[in-house]
Every structure is written in C-alpha cells, then in structure tokens.
Amino acid sequence: AQSVSQHNHHVILSEAASLELGCNYSYGGTVNLFWYVQYPGQHLQLLLKYFSGDPLVKGIKGFEAEFIKSKFSFNLRKPSVQWSDTAEYFCAGGSSNTGKLIFGQGTTLQVKP
Amino acid sequence: NAGVTQTPKFQVLKTGQSMTLQCAQDMNHEYMSWYRQDPGMGLRLIHYSVGAGITDQGEVPNGYNVSRSTTEDFPLRLLSAAPSQTSVYFCASSPDRGAREKLFFGSGTQLSVL
C-alpha cells in the first residue's frame, strides 16, 4: 500500500544547528516526492520536489533533500537553521500512475533563538 | 486570479446533519483533492480527482462523497456528520494529473461536529 512516514514528530534545535528530517515512502511505481512547510496560521508552501533526474534537490530558503531509492528515503536537510524556520514540515509522495498524493504525519520544528 | 476558493470557512454541525463543503478553482487544473488535517496526523487524503467525471478514494473516504461534474468544482459532501469528522478540511488543486507539480491549497474549512 502507498504510504509516507516521517520519523521525527517534534524537533527542537538552536539557531545555526544543522537540520535533517527523515521521510520514508513505500510505492510500487514511479514516485514523486515533495516537502511542504506550514508556518503558524498559514497555508502549506512547497519547499522542493523531486520526480526525476538529479537525486539531490535544492529548494527555497536554503533547504535541500536527497532521494535515495535503495533506502526509500527523501530526507530534508538544511545546514544552518534560523528562528524563522520554526514551522511544521510535511513530506508527501505521489504516484504518477494514479495521481494519488499522500502526506506524512508532519514534523514540528522549533528553533530556539 | 482567485486560485482555490473554499466555502464556508467555519461550520458547526450537529451529529447526523449533512452538508457540502464547496471548492472551486479558476486555474483550469485537472487535479483536485480533499484533505483533512488533524493534530499529529498530518494531512490525510479523503478523495481526489484527475479530471472531470473521474473521482477516486483516498486514505479516509468513509462518510464522505465527492463528484466532479466540471473542471472547476469539486464539492465534498458529509452524508451524516459524526464527531470524528471534526477537523480542518483543505481543498487543493494541481495542473498535473500525475501529481508531479505542487498543490495549490484553499484557505481551509474548520468544521466542528457536536
């Protein structure tokens, strides 16, 4: 069955610390992967996406993610977080065959100034 | 350009009542979907559509119906509301029916079922 899981539910970091949020997916066919961010009181915004090509994807605000097919993973990274990165982060995976797009449970990131 | 418009923004229902959440987009997107967002559970897909006349079930379809008679509209119907359906509901659309492009989200409907 199609699923997306995020390992970390709540992460607390100090400013300038490095960030890595885990995301694993299970799909049978071609998979499209996304990371979205939701700042308090706002809509979801797309950070980055992958559906083919270079497995290292760079997104907005200094975020990047690496698609590792052998590990079924698409982890989000940022070398140095800022207080303004405090938000909830969602990984999502879609099947090109069906168009079905599933989200993970989300990770709340709190960055302490 | 209005994007994705959801109505109403807030709704309170009694158990057993029915209602329809409206969703319309003016971007000629083929793909539309409904999610519910609950604390600690992320967004869960209720139903989705890859084009007019085509709908399919998501992760949590029970208690909800949808139809897609036009490209623009994708209403979500609650047949007999239950307290477990208290949630924030988001409609989203995308220009790509294969889920390869970003989703455009509506502003959400906060639903309480008493």
mmCIF file of C-alpha atoms in Angstrom:
data_model
loop_
_atom_site.group_PDB
_atom_site.id
_atom_site.type_symbol
_atom_site.label_atom_id
_atom_site.label_comp_id
_atom_site.label_asym_id
_atom_site.label_seq_id
_atom_site.Cartn_x
_atom_site.Cartn_y
_atom_site.Cartn_z
ATOM 1 C CA ALA A 1 0.000 0.000 0.000
ATOM 2 C CA GLN A 2 1.091 3.542 -0.697
ATOM 3 C CA SER A 3 2.408 5.273 2.425
ATOM 4 C CA VAL A 4 4.652 8.072 3.610
ATOM 5 C CA SER A 5 6.135 8.180 7.104
ATOM 6 C CA GLN A 6 8.095 10.807 8.980
ATOM 7 C CA HIS A 7 10.206 9.590 11.880
ATOM 8 C CA ASN A 8 10.589 12.750 13.893
ATOM 9 C CA HIS A 9 7.421 14.251 15.294
ATOM 10 C CA HIS A 10 8.937 17.116 17.236
ATOM 11 C CA VAL A 11 12.427 18.517 16.803
ATOM 12 C CA ILE A 12 13.988 21.297 18.866
ATOM 13 C CA LEU A 13 17.186 22.958 17.649
ATOM 14 C CA SER A 14 19.207 26.023 18.462
ATOM 15 C CA GLU A 15 19.861 28.613 15.771
ATOM 16 C CA ALA A 16 22.754 27.699 13.446
ATOM 17 C CA ALA A 17 22.355 23.986 14.145
ATOM 18 C CA SER A 18 22.066 21.635 11.186
ATOM 19 C CA LEU A 19 18.735 20.008 10.386
ATOM 20 C CA GLU A 20 17.803 16.659 8.964
ATOM 21 C CA LEU A 21 14.199 15.452 8.908
ATOM 22 C CA GLY A 22 13.506 11.902 7.886
ATOM 23 C CA CYS A 23 10.946 10.745 5.338
ATOM 24 C CA ASN A 24 10.345 7.259 4.023
ATOM 25 C CA TYR A 25 7.891 6.181 1.370
ATOM 26 C CA SER A 26 6.553 2.931 0.020
ATOM 27 C CA TYR A 27 5.401 2.878 -3.582
ATOM 28 C CA GLY A 28 5.282 0.330 -6.318
ATOM 29 C CA GLY A 29 5.866 2.534 -9.308
ATOM 30 C CA THR A 30 7.233 5.915 -10.284
ATOM 31 C CA VAL A 31 7.156 8.183 -7.279
ATOM 32 C CA ASN A 32 7.058 11.949 -6.996
ATOM 33 C CA LEU A 33 8.242 13.386 -3.689
ATOM 34 C CA PHE A 34 7.704 16.739 -2.039
ATOM 35 C CA TRP A 35 8.469 18.671 1.102
ATOM 36 C CA TYR A 36 5.990 21.303 2.237
ATOM 37 C CA VAL A 37 6.229 23.752 5.125
ATOM 38 C CA GLN A 38 3.383 25.260 7.132
ATOM 39 C CA TYR A 39 4.181 28.346 9.170
ATOM 40 C CA PRO A 40 1.819 29.115 12.057
ATOM 41 C CA GLY A 41 -1.533 30.305 10.741
ATOM 42 C CA GLN A 42 -0.528 29.968 7.103
ATOM 43 C CA HIS A 43 -1.123 27.652 4.147
ATOM 44 C CA LEU A 44 1.246 24.912 3.139
ATOM 45 C CA GLN A 45 4.073 26.121 0.931
ATOM 46 C CA LEU A 46 6.177 23.958 -1.341
ATOM 47 C CA LEU A 47 9.841 23.778 -0.311
ATOM 48 C CA LEU A 48 11.066 21.411 -3.003
ATOM 49 C CA LYS A 49 10.055 18.474 -5.183
ATOM 50 C CA TYR A 50 11.580 15.515 -6.957
ATOM 51 C CA PHE A 51 10.234 13.344 -9.752
ATOM 52 C CA SER A 52 13.261 12.533 -11.909
ATOM 53 C CA GLY A 53 16.867 13.493 -12.620
ATOM 54 C CA ASP A 54 19.432 14.597 -10.051
ATOM 55 C CA PRO A 55 18.513 12.930 -6.744
ATOM 56 C CA LEU A 56 19.846 15.916 -4.795
ATOM 57 C CA VAL A 57 17.184 18.576 -4.972
ATOM 58 C CA LYS A 58 17.601 22.167 -3.852
ATOM 59 C CA GLY A 59 14.618 24.182 -2.763
ATOM 60 C CA ILE A 60 13.756 27.556 -1.353
ATOM 61 C CA LYS A 61 15.129 29.106 1.845
ATOM 62 C CA GLY A 62 18.338 27.020 1.720
ATOM 63 C CA PHE A 63 16.636 23.616 2.068
ATOM 64 C CA GLU A 64 17.675 20.543 0.131
ATOM 65 C CA ALA A 65 16.626 16.886 0.019
ATOM 66 C CA GLU A 66 18.182 13.718 -1.291
ATOM 67 C CA PHE A 67 16.234 10.930 -2.956
ATOM 68 C CA ILE A 68 17.833 7.581 -2.072
ATOM 69 C CA LYS A 69 15.928 4.924 -3.962
ATOM 70 C CA SER A 70 17.620 1.978 -2.241
ATOM 71 C CA LYS A 71 16.513 3.287 1.157
ATOM 72 C CA PHE A 72 13.096 4.568 0.041
ATOM 73 C CA SER A 73 14.051 7.848 1.671
ATOM 74 C CA PHE A 74 13.748 11.546 0.899
ATOM 75 C CA ASN A 75 15.258 13.350 3.881
ATOM 76 C CA LEU A 76 15.151 17.125 4.198
ATOM 77 C CA ARG A 77 18.312 18.991 5.201
ATOM 78 C CA LYS A 78 19.429 22.493 5.999
ATOM 79 C CA PRO A 79 22.995 23.254 7.128
ATOM 80 C CA SER A 80 22.103 26.105 9.477
ATOM 81 C CA VAL A 81 18.577 26.773 10.759
ATOM 82 C CA GLN A 82 17.158 30.131 11.728
ATOM 83 C CA TRP A 83 14.484 31.055 14.241
ATOM 84 C CA SER A 84 12.203 31.834 11.276
ATOM 85 C CA ASP A 85 12.340 28.159 10.241
ATOM 86 C CA THR A 86 10.062 27.313 13.171
ATOM 87 C CA ALA A 87 7.138 25.585 11.459
ATOM 88 C CA GLU A 88 5.587 22.229 10.681
ATOM 89 C CA TYR A 89 7.169 20.249 7.846
ATOM 90 C CA PHE A 90 5.378 17.677 5.744
ATOM 91 C CA CYS A 91 6.772 15.112 3.383
ATOM 92 C CA ALA A 92 4.443 13.951 0.602
ATOM 93 C CA GLY A 93 4.604 11.273 -2.044
ATOM 94 C CA GLY A 94 2.556 10.818 -5.173
ATOM 95 C CA SER A 95 2.162 8.144 -7.777
ATOM 96 C CA SER A 96 2.373 9.270 -11.398
ATOM 97 C CA ASN A 97 0.265 6.251 -12.301
ATOM 98 C CA THR A 98 -2.721 7.158 -10.153
ATOM 99 C CA GLY A 99 -2.202 10.782 -9.145
ATOM 100 C CA LYS A 100 -2.757 9.821 -5.516
ATOM 101 C CA LEU A 101 -0.709 12.135 -3.253
ATOM 102 C CA ILE A 102 -0.187 11.109 0.382
ATOM 103 C CA PHE A 103 1.283 13.201 3.191
ATOM 104 C CA GLY A 104 3.320 12.090 6.158
ATOM 105 C CA GLN A 105 2.300 12.865 9.730
ATOM 106 C CA GLY A 106 4.379 16.034 9.866
ATOM 107 C CA THR A 107 7.331 17.180 11.972
ATOM 108 C CA THR A 108 7.114 20.210 14.189
ATOM 109 C CA LEU A 109 10.402 22.111 14.212
ATOM 110 C CA GLN A 110 11.095 24.572 16.986
ATOM 111 C CA VAL A 111 14.214 26.705 16.617
ATOM 112 C CA LYS A 112 15.389 28.445 19.776
ATOM 113 C CA PRO A 113 16.996 31.860 19.282
ATOM 114 C CA ASN B 1 -6.892 35.270 -10.175
ATOM 115 C CA ALA B 2 -8.714 33.793 -7.159
ATOM 116 C CA GLY B 3 -6.898 30.425 -7.099
ATOM 117 C CA VAL B 4 -8.653 27.817 -4.947
ATOM 118 C CA THR B 5 -11.757 29.058 -3.147
ATOM 119 C CA GLN B 6 -13.308 27.124 -0.288
ATOM 120 C CA THR B 7 -16.565 27.879 1.447
ATOM 121 C CA PRO B 8 -17.549 28.095 4.225
ATOM 122 C CA LYS B 9 -14.540 28.997 6.388
ATOM 123 C CA PHE B 10 -16.198 27.805 9.586
ATOM 124 C CA GLN B 11 -19.098 25.449 10.207
ATOM 125 C CA VAL B 12 -20.700 23.857 13.241
ATOM 126 C CA LEU B 13 -22.922 20.829 12.724
ATOM 127 C CA LYS B 14 -24.914 18.542 14.944
ATOM 128 C CA THR B 15 -24.371 14.819 14.769
ATOM 129 C CA GLY B 16 -26.375 13.365 11.903
ATOM 130 C CA GLN B 17 -26.649 16.541 9.861
ATOM 131 C CA SER B 18 -25.438 16.631 6.287
ATOM 132 C CA MET B 19 -23.625 19.403 4.482
ATOM 133 C CA THR B 20 -21.480 20.180 1.465
ATOM 134 C CA LEU B 21 -18.106 21.883 1.539
ATOM 135 C CA GLN B 22 -17.581 23.812 -1.648
ATOM 136 C CA CYS B 23 -14.331 24.045 -3.581
ATOM 137 C CA ALA B 24 -13.733 25.883 -6.830
ATOM 138 C CA GLN B 25 -10.582 26.712 -8.766
ATOM 139 C CA ASP B 26 -10.155 29.055 -11.703
ATOM 140 C CA MET B 27 -6.775 27.811 -12.950
ATOM 141 C CA ASN B 28 -8.118 25.072 -15.230
ATOM 142 C CA HIS B 29 -6.371 22.441 -13.110
ATOM 143 C CA GLU B 30 -7.216 18.843 -13.873
ATOM 144 C CA TYR B 31 -6.218 17.501 -10.461
ATOM 145 C CA MET B 32 -8.254 18.321 -7.367
ATOM 146 C CA SER B 33 -8.280 16.749 -3.947
ATOM 147 C CA TRP B 34 -9.652 16.975 -0.429
ATOM 148 C CA TYR B 35 -7.576 16.535 2.725
ATOM 149 C CA ARG B 36 -8.361 16.725 6.392
ATOM 150 C CA GLN B 37 -5.763 17.974 8.831
ATOM 151 C CA ASP B 38 -5.749 16.757 12.419
ATOM 152 C CA PRO B 39 -3.064 17.379 15.070
ATOM 153 C CA GLY B 40 -0.348 14.728 14.982
ATOM 154 C CA MET B 41 -1.811 13.059 11.908
ATOM 155 C CA GLY B 42 -0.713 15.392 9.147
ATOM 156 C CA LEU B 43 -2.929 15.732 6.115
ATOM 157 C CA ARG B 44 -4.954 12.710 5.175
ATOM 158 C CA LEU B 45 -6.355 12.309 1.687
ATOM 159 C CA ILE B 46 -10.124 11.874 1.570
ATOM 160 C CA HIS B 47 -10.911 11.825 -2.155
ATOM 161 C CA TYR B 48 -9.213 13.038 -5.288
ATOM 162 C CA SER B 49 -9.980 13.603 -8.956
ATOM 163 C CA VAL B 50 -7.720 13.613 -12.008
ATOM 164 C CA GLY B 51 -10.290 15.231 -14.261
ATOM 165 C CA ALA B 52 -13.957 15.983 -14.788
ATOM 166 C CA GLY B 53 -16.071 12.878 -14.356
ATOM 167 C CA ILE B 54 -13.281 10.960 -12.570
ATOM 168 C CA THR B 55 -13.010 10.541 -8.806
ATOM 169 C CA ASP B 56 -11.202 8.090 -6.578
ATOM 170 C CA GLN B 57 -10.897 7.286 -2.901
ATOM 171 C CA GLY B 58 -8.036 8.411 -0.755
ATOM 172 C CA GLU B 59 -6.897 7.170 2.654
ATOM 173 C CA VAL B 60 -10.005 8.083 4.674
ATOM 174 C CA PRO B 61 -13.042 8.166 2.345
ATOM 175 C CA ASN B 62 -15.693 6.732 4.673
ATOM 176 C CA GLY B 63 -18.500 9.165 5.452
ATOM 177 C CA TYR B 64 -17.648 11.464 2.548
ATOM 178 C CA ASN B 65 -18.837 11.688 -1.058
ATOM 179 C CA VAL B 66 -17.495 13.732 -3.939
ATOM 180 C CA SER B 67 -18.377 14.443 -7.538
ATOM 181 C CA ARG B 68 -16.560 16.252 -10.351
ATOM 182 C CA SER B 69 -19.075 17.366 -12.945
ATOM 183 C CA THR B 70 -16.914 20.287 -14.104
ATOM 184 C CA THR B 71 -13.187 21.015 -14.150
ATOM 185 C CA GLU B 72 -13.690 23.967 -11.782
ATOM 186 C CA ASP B 73 -15.715 22.467 -8.945
ATOM 187 C CA PHE B 74 -15.085 19.617 -6.518
ATOM 188 C CA PRO B 75 -17.609 19.620 -3.644
ATOM 189 C CA LEU B 76 -17.203 17.374 -0.616
ATOM 190 C CA ARG B 77 -20.382 16.020 0.958
ATOM 191 C CA LEU B 78 -20.727 14.807 4.514
ATOM 192 C CA LEU B 79 -23.696 12.476 4.488
ATOM 193 C CA SER B 80 -24.330 12.144 8.227
ATOM 194 C CA ALA B 81 -21.857 14.126 10.290
ATOM 195 C CA ALA B 82 -20.097 12.468 13.231
ATOM 196 C CA PRO B 83 -17.878 13.988 15.952
ATOM 197 C CA SER B 84 -14.922 12.105 14.428
ATOM 198 C CA GLN B 85 -15.264 14.352 11.391
ATOM 199 C CA THR B 86 -14.359 17.436 13.410
ATOM 200 C CA SER B 87 -11.295 18.680 11.573
ATOM 201 C CA VAL B 88 -9.852 21.302 9.260
ATOM 202 C CA TYR B 89 -10.570 20.485 5.646
ATOM 203 C CA PHE B 90 -8.389 21.624 2.757
ATOM 204 C CA CYS B 91 -9.147 21.503 -0.918
ATOM 205 C CA ALA B 92 -6.160 21.506 -3.260
ATOM 206 C CA SER B 93 -5.584 21.526 -6.993
ATOM 207 C CA SER B 94 -2.672 20.919 -9.315
ATOM 208 C CA PRO B 95 -2.055 21.444 -13.008
ATOM 209 C CA ASP B 96 -0.687 17.917 -13.384
ATOM 210 C CA ARG B 97 -2.948 14.902 -13.056
ATOM 211 C CA GLY B 98 0.067 12.710 -12.312
ATOM 212 C CA ALA B 99 0.842 14.530 -9.038
ATOM 213 C CA ARG B 100 4.174 15.872 -10.311
ATOM 214 C CA GLU B 101 3.504 19.532 -9.636
ATOM 215 C CA LYS B 102 2.866 21.441 -6.454
ATOM 216 C CA LEU B 103 -0.546 21.649 -4.896
ATOM 217 C CA PHE B 104 -2.416 24.925 -4.641
ATOM 218 C CA PHE B 105 -4.391 24.957 -1.395
ATOM 219 C CA GLY B 106 -7.589 26.671 -0.417
ATOM 220 C CA SER B 107 -7.770 28.550 2.874
ATOM 221 C CA GLY B 108 -9.483 25.691 4.687
ATOM 222 C CA THR B 109 -12.790 24.971 6.399
ATOM 223 C CA GLN B 110 -12.830 24.481 10.152
ATOM 224 C CA LEU B 111 -15.630 22.025 10.894
ATOM 225 C CA SER B 112 -16.938 21.130 14.342
ATOM 226 C CA VAL B 113 -19.448 18.334 14.812
ATOM 227 C CA LEU B 114 -21.203 18.350 18.169
#
